[in-house]
PDB file of C-alpha atoms in Angstrom:
ATOM      1  CA  LEU A  17      -8.342  10.109   7.239  1.00 50.00           C
ATOM      2  CA  VAL A  18      -6.834  12.838   7.317  1.00 50.00           C
ATOM      3  CA  ALA A  19      -2.738  13.572   5.933  1.00 47.00           C
ATOM      4  CA  PRO A  20      -1.229  17.015   7.138  1.00 43.00           C
ATOM      5  CA  ALA A  21       0.621  19.181   4.705  1.00 35.00           C
ATOM      6  CA  THR A  22       4.099  16.769   6.152  1.00 53.00           C
ATOM      7  CA  ILE A  23       4.421  13.487   5.647  1.00 53.00           C
ATOM      8  CA  VAL A  24       2.381  10.606   6.665  1.00 86.00           C
ATOM      9  CA  ALA A  25       1.819   7.597   5.702  1.00 89.00           C
ATOM     10  CA  ILE A  26      -0.241   4.853   6.395  1.00 89.00           C
ATOM     11  CA  GLY A  27       0.283   0.602   5.529  1.00 90.00           C
ATOM     12  CA  GLU A  28      -1.713  -2.278   6.179  1.00 91.00           C
ATOM     13  CA  ARG A  29      -0.875  -6.253   6.538  1.00 92.00           C
ATOM     14  CA  PHE A  30      -1.231  -8.391   3.705  1.00 92.00           C
ATOM     15  CA  ASN A  31      -0.535 -11.844   4.620  1.00 91.00           C
ATOM     16  CA  PHE A  32       0.094 -14.294   1.317  1.00 87.00           C
ATOM     17  CA  PRO A  33      -0.269 -18.325   2.937  1.00 82.00           C
ATOM     18  CA  ASN A  34      -0.447 -20.025  -0.308  1.00 76.00           C
ATOM     19  CA  PRO A  35       0.990 -19.362  -3.870  1.00 70.00           C
ATOM     20  CA  ASN A  36      -1.041 -18.495  -6.798  1.00 65.00           C
ATOM     21  CA  LYS A  37      -1.993 -21.686  -8.243  1.00 67.00           C
ATOM     22  CA  ASP A  38       0.887 -23.387 -10.280  1.00 64.00           C
ATOM     23  CA  THR A  39       3.662 -21.352  -9.370  1.00 64.00           C
ATOM     24  CA  THR A  40       6.917 -21.929  -7.269  1.00 70.00           C
ATOM     25  CA  GLY A  41       5.676 -20.272  -4.256  1.00 83.00           C
ATOM     26  CA  PHE A  42       4.895 -16.382  -5.254  1.00 86.00           C
ATOM     27  CA  VAL A  43       2.251 -14.126  -5.446  1.00 89.00           C
ATOM     28  CA  PHE A  44       1.899 -11.314  -8.020  1.00 89.00           C
ATOM     29  CA  VAL A  45       0.611  -7.977  -7.395  1.00 93.00           C
ATOM     30  CA  LYS A  46      -1.346  -6.025 -10.381  1.00 93.00           C
ATOM     31  CA  GLY A  47      -1.893  -3.134  -7.662  1.00 96.00           C
ATOM     32  CA  MET A  48      -3.686  -1.239  -5.104  1.00 97.00           C
ATOM     33  CA  THR A  49      -7.326   0.380  -5.293  1.00 96.00           C
ATOM     34  CA  VAL A  50      -7.908   2.689  -2.476  1.00 96.00           C
ATOM     35  CA  PRO A  51     -10.518   6.211  -2.752  1.00 95.00           C
ATOM     36  CA  LEU A  52      -9.749   9.203  -2.193  1.00 95.00           C
ATOM     37  CA  SER A  53     -11.877  12.400  -0.853  1.00 92.00           C
ATOM     38  CA  THR A  54     -12.784  15.489  -3.694  1.00 95.00           C
ATOM     39  CA  ALA A  55     -10.693  17.611  -1.445  1.00 92.00           C
ATOM     40  CA  THR A  56      -6.624  15.426  -2.135  1.00 94.00           C
ATOM     41  CA  ASP A  57      -4.436  17.672  -3.349  1.00 95.00           C
ATOM     42  CA  PRO A  58      -4.490  16.564  -7.184  1.00 95.00           C
ATOM     43  CA  ALA A  59      -1.378  17.514  -6.765  1.00 95.00           C
ATOM     44  CA  ALA A  60       0.009  15.426  -4.654  1.00 95.00           C
ATOM     45  CA  THR A  61       2.573  12.549  -4.829  1.00 96.00           C
ATOM     46  CA  ILE A  62       2.138   8.794  -3.060  1.00 97.00           C
ATOM     47  CA  VAL A  63       4.571   6.762  -2.489  1.00 97.00           C
ATOM     48  CA  TRP A  64       4.467   2.895  -1.800  1.00 97.00           C
ATOM     49  CA  GLU A  65       6.733   0.873  -0.543  1.00 96.00           C
ATOM     50  CA  VAL A  66       6.383  -2.933   1.029  1.00 96.00           C
ATOM     51  CA  TYR A  67       8.395  -3.873   3.866  1.00 95.00           C
ATOM     52  CA  ASP A  68       8.258  -7.030   5.590  1.00 92.00           C
ATOM     53  CA  THR A  69       7.211  -7.217   8.693  1.00 91.00           C
ATOM     54  CA  THR A  70       9.700  -8.536  10.822  1.00 89.00           C
ATOM     55  CA  GLY A  71      10.807  -5.832  13.413  1.00 86.00           C
ATOM     56  CA  PHE A  72       8.427  -3.285  13.144  1.00 90.00           C
ATOM     57  CA  GLY A  73       7.890  -1.438  16.221  1.00 88.00           C
ATOM     58  CA  PHE A  74       5.880   0.972  17.528  1.00 86.00           C
ATOM     59  CA  GLY A  75       6.814   4.487  18.530  1.00 84.00           C
ATOM     60  CA  THR A  76       9.819   5.213  17.414  1.00 86.00           C
ATOM     61  CA  VAL A  77      11.287   1.876  16.118  1.00 89.00           C
ATOM     62  CA  GLY A  78       8.657   1.484  12.593  1.00 88.00           C
ATOM     63  CA  LEU A  79       9.965  -0.518   9.945  1.00 90.00           C
ATOM     64  CA  GLN A  80      13.220  -2.486  10.091  1.00 87.00           C
ATOM     65  CA  GLY A  81      15.617  -2.430   6.314  1.00 88.00           C
ATOM     66  CA  ASN A  82      14.995  -1.152   3.551  1.00 93.00           C
ATOM     67  CA  PRO A  83      11.966  -2.095   1.355  1.00 95.00           C
ATOM     68  CA  LEU A  84      11.593  -4.649  -1.370  1.00 95.00           C
ATOM     69  CA  TRP A  85      10.099  -2.600  -3.998  1.00 95.00           C
ATOM     70  CA  ALA A  86       9.147   0.517  -4.230  1.00 96.00           C
ATOM     71  CA  LYS A  87       7.343   3.168  -6.971  1.00 96.00           C
ATOM     72  CA  SER A  88       5.903   6.920  -6.223  1.00 97.00           C
ATOM     73  CA  PHE A  89       3.075   8.327  -8.083  1.00 97.00           C
ATOM     74  CA  GLN A  90       1.822  11.602  -8.982  1.00 97.00           C
ATOM     75  CA  LEU A  91      -1.619  12.626  -9.056  1.00 97.00           C
ATOM     76  CA  ASP A  92      -3.164  14.256 -11.789  1.00 96.00           C
ATOM     77  CA  ALA A  93      -6.768  16.607 -11.651  1.00 96.00           C
ATOM     78  CA  ALA A  94      -8.884  13.040 -12.222  1.00 97.00           C
ATOM     79  CA  ALA A  95      -7.181  11.263  -9.121  1.00 96.00           C
ATOM     80  CA  PRO A  96      -9.809  13.446  -6.711  1.00 96.00           C
ATOM     81  CA  GLY A  97     -13.496  11.665  -5.653  1.00 96.00           C
ATOM     82  CA  THR A  98     -12.583   8.591  -6.982  1.00 97.00           C
ATOM     83  CA  GLN A  99     -11.699   4.560  -7.031  1.00 96.00           C
ATOM     84  CA  TYR A 100      -7.389   5.521  -7.490  1.00 96.00           C
ATOM     85  CA  THR A 101      -5.647   2.378  -8.471  1.00 96.00           C
ATOM     86  CA  PHE A 102      -2.258   2.336  -8.286  1.00 97.00           C
ATOM     87  CA  ASP A 103      -0.179   0.089 -10.552  1.00 95.00           C
ATOM     88  CA  PHE A 104       2.135  -1.872  -9.135  1.00 95.00           C
ATOM     89  CA  TYR A 105       3.976  -3.205 -12.565  1.00 92.00           C
ATOM     90  CA  ASP A 106       7.451  -3.420 -13.721  1.00 87.00           C
ATOM     91  CA  THR A 107       9.130  -3.200 -17.458  1.00 85.00           C
ATOM     92  CA  LEU A 108      11.660  -5.888 -18.666  1.00 84.00           C
ATOM     93  CA  PRO A 109      13.710  -4.592 -20.998  1.00 86.00           C
ATOM     94  CA  ASN A 110      11.495  -6.129 -23.666  1.00 86.00           C
ATOM     95  CA  GLY A 111       8.989  -3.561 -22.750  1.00 85.00           C
ATOM     96  CA  ASP A 112       6.444  -6.476 -21.148  1.00 84.00           C
ATOM     97  CA  ALA A 113       4.455  -5.295 -18.100  1.00 86.00           C
ATOM     98  CA  LYS A 114       5.671  -7.772 -15.140  1.00 88.00           C
ATOM     99  CA  PRO A 115       3.474  -7.563 -11.528  1.00 91.00           C
ATOM    100  CA  LEU A 116       5.188  -6.982  -8.109  1.00 93.00           C
ATOM    101  CA  THR A 117       6.107 -10.659  -7.491  1.00 91.00           C
ATOM    102  CA  LEU A 118       5.953 -11.600  -3.920  1.00 92.00           C
ATOM    103  CA  PRO A 119       7.354 -15.037  -1.849  1.00 91.00           C
ATOM    104  CA  ALA A 120       3.649 -17.051  -0.869  1.00 88.00           C
ATOM    105  CA  GLY A 121       4.089 -18.047   2.400  1.00 87.00           C
ATOM    106  CA  ASP A 122       4.585 -14.157   4.491  1.00 90.00           C
ATOM    107  CA  ALA A 123       3.081 -11.318   5.988  1.00 93.00           C
ATOM    108  CA  TYR A 124       4.154  -7.482   4.211  1.00 95.00           C
ATOM    109  CA  TYR A 125       3.299  -4.094   4.692  1.00 95.00           C
ATOM    110  CA  PHE A 126       1.693  -2.005   2.306  1.00 96.00           C
ATOM    111  CA  LEU A 127       2.565   1.420   2.891  1.00 95.00           C
ATOM    112  CA  MET A 128       1.192   4.435   1.250  1.00 95.00           C
ATOM    113  CA  THR A 129       3.710   7.420   1.800  1.00 93.00           C
ATOM    114  CA  MET A 130       1.215  10.626   1.163  1.00 92.00           C
ATOM    115  CA  ILE A 131       3.506  13.121   0.464  1.00 91.00           C
ATOM    116  CA  PRO A 132       0.832  16.969  -0.718  1.00 90.00           C
ATOM    117  CA  ASN A 133       2.108  19.177  -3.247  1.00 91.00           C
ATOM    118  CA  SER A 134       0.185  22.039  -2.738  1.00 88.00           C
ATOM    119  CA  ALA A 135      -0.106  24.807  -0.146  1.00 86.00           C
ATOM    120  CA  ASN A 136      -2.436  23.997   2.092  1.00 86.00           C
ATOM    121  CA  GLY A 137      -2.729  20.545   0.954  1.00 88.00           C
ATOM    122  CA  VAL A 138      -3.946  16.837   2.343  1.00 88.00           C
ATOM    123  CA  VAL A 139      -5.058  13.579   0.941  1.00 90.00           C
ATOM    124  CA  ARG A 140      -7.267  11.987   2.393  1.00 87.00           C
ATOM    125  CA  ILE A 141      -8.347   8.329   1.485  1.00 88.00           C
ATOM    126  CA  ALA A 142     -11.606   6.470   2.336  1.00 85.00           C
ATOM    127  CA  ASN A 143     -11.881   4.692   5.418  1.00 81.00           C
ATOM    128  CA  ASP A 144     -14.449   1.875   6.931  1.00 77.00           C
ATOM    129  CA  GLN A 145     -15.573   2.902  10.930  1.00 72.00           C
ATOM    130  CA  THR A 146     -17.575  -0.420  11.212  1.00 73.00           C
ATOM    131  CA  PHE A 147     -14.961  -3.082  12.447  1.00 68.00           C
ATOM    132  CA  SER A 148     -11.670  -2.419  13.855  1.00 66.00           C
ATOM    133  CA  GLN A 149      -8.800  -4.198  12.624  1.00 68.00           C
ATOM    134  CA  PRO A 150      -6.308  -6.661  15.264  1.00 71.00           C
ATOM    135  CA  SER A 151      -3.338  -4.656  16.163  1.00 71.00           C
ATOM    136  CA  GLY A 152      -0.448  -4.526  13.899  1.00 75.00           C
ATOM    137  CA  SER A 153      -2.881  -5.108  10.753  1.00 84.00           C
ATOM    138  CA  VAL A 154      -3.308  -1.381   9.973  1.00 85.00           C
ATOM    139  CA  ILE A 155      -0.001   0.625  11.130  1.00 86.00           C
ATOM    140  CA  VAL A 156       0.720   5.025  10.874  1.00 85.00           C
ATOM    141  CA  GLN A 157       2.840   7.192  11.170  1.00 87.00           C
ATOM    142  CA  ASN A 158       2.958  10.681  11.950  1.00 83.00           C
ATOM    143  CA  ASP A 159       4.087  14.134  10.669  1.00 82.00           C
ATOM    144  CA  GLY A 160       7.039  13.215  14.349  1.00 83.00           C
ATOM    145  CA  GLY A 161       8.217  10.395  13.063  1.00 84.00           C
ATOM    146  CA  SER A 162       6.255   8.067  15.629  1.00 84.00           C
ATOM    147  CA  TRP A 163       4.766   4.437  14.353  1.00 85.00           C
ATOM    148  CA  PHE A 164       1.289   4.116  15.579  1.00 82.00           C
ATOM    149  CA  GLY A 165      -1.892   1.689  15.182  1.00 76.00           C
ATOM    150  CA  ALA A 166      -5.139   4.331  15.889  1.00 62.00           C
ATOM    151  CA  PHE A 167      -6.087   6.904  17.855  1.00 57.00           C
ATOM    152  CA  GLY A 168      -7.045   6.426  20.793  1.00 54.00           C
ATOM    153  CA  ASN A 169     -11.025   5.756  22.139  1.00 49.00           C
ATOM    154  CA  SER A 170     -11.430   6.298  18.124  1.00 50.00           C
ATOM    155  CA  GLN A 171     -12.113   3.996  14.557  1.00 52.00           C
ATOM    156  CA  ASN A 172     -11.282   7.839  12.916  1.00 58.00           C
ATOM    157  CA  LEU A 173      -8.515   5.738  11.452  1.00 61.00           C
ATOM    158  CA  SER A 174      -8.626   2.076  11.520  1.00 65.00           C
ATOM    159  CA  SER A 175      -9.682   0.407   8.842  1.00 76.00           C
ATOM    160  CA  PRO A 176      -7.899   2.911   5.611  1.00 82.00           C
ATOM    161  CA  ILE A 177     -10.243   1.018   2.599  1.00 86.00           C
ATOM    162  CA  LEU A 178      -6.797  -0.563   1.377  1.00 90.00           C
ATOM    163  CA  ARG A 179      -7.672  -2.470  -2.114  1.00 92.00           C
ATOM    164  CA  LEU A 180      -5.324  -5.003  -2.880  1.00 94.00           C
ATOM    165  CA  LEU A 181      -5.223  -6.455  -6.433  1.00 94.00           C
ATOM    166  CA  VAL A 182      -3.620  -9.852  -7.192  1.00 89.00           C
ATOM    167  CA  SER A 183      -2.804 -11.582 -10.584  1.00 81.00           C
ATOM    168  CA  PRO A 184      -3.369 -14.695 -12.062  1.00 74.00           C
ATOM    169  CA  ASN A 185       0.475 -15.734 -13.211  1.00 67.00           C
ATOM    170  CA  PRO A 186       1.746 -14.155 -15.571  1.00 63.00           C
ATOM    171  CA  ASP A 187       2.680 -15.238 -18.785  1.00 56.00           C
ATOM    172  CA  TRP A 188       6.504 -14.858 -18.839  1.00 55.00           C
ATOM    173  CA  ASN A 189       6.395 -17.030 -15.080  1.00 47.00           C
ATOM    174  CA  ILE A 190       4.511 -19.944 -17.397  1.00 45.00           C
ATOM    175  CA  GLY A 191       7.056 -22.652 -18.625  1.00 44.00           C
ATOM    176  CA  LEU A 192       6.351 -25.832 -20.815  1.00 42.00           C
TER     177      LEU A 192
END
């Protein structure tokens, strides 16, 4: 999967039908692990956003509303060729780290916008070609702004390997 030197985004739909055990209806997300190719621009910026799936449409419709959460990451020389983990923790005023917290029972698009910052730079991530995803599971925005689910007659962009890391109940959420 290759993102050209213009901004391209890829997203995957995750459903959270059940909350974490012993919570009041939430899911806690620690981050996302993505296998990056050795050809990935080490100066690239990756922006992760989380959207509600309601109202999404292919073509020029795309995602509706503002993201529920967003965080920008700057890659470095150690990132290419690794199983890179993007940390979805936020820092609380007291300095503690809190995982991304989402209501359970909903589906969300986790959108990865890839912005190469080097001349002729690319961002390459792994894609599993052994199976195809159902329509709407994977979304892609091309550099023209249109949204689609895959390339016709191809599995080149059907199943990007985006591994969601969920968290057990964080200490800050436990009451007596």
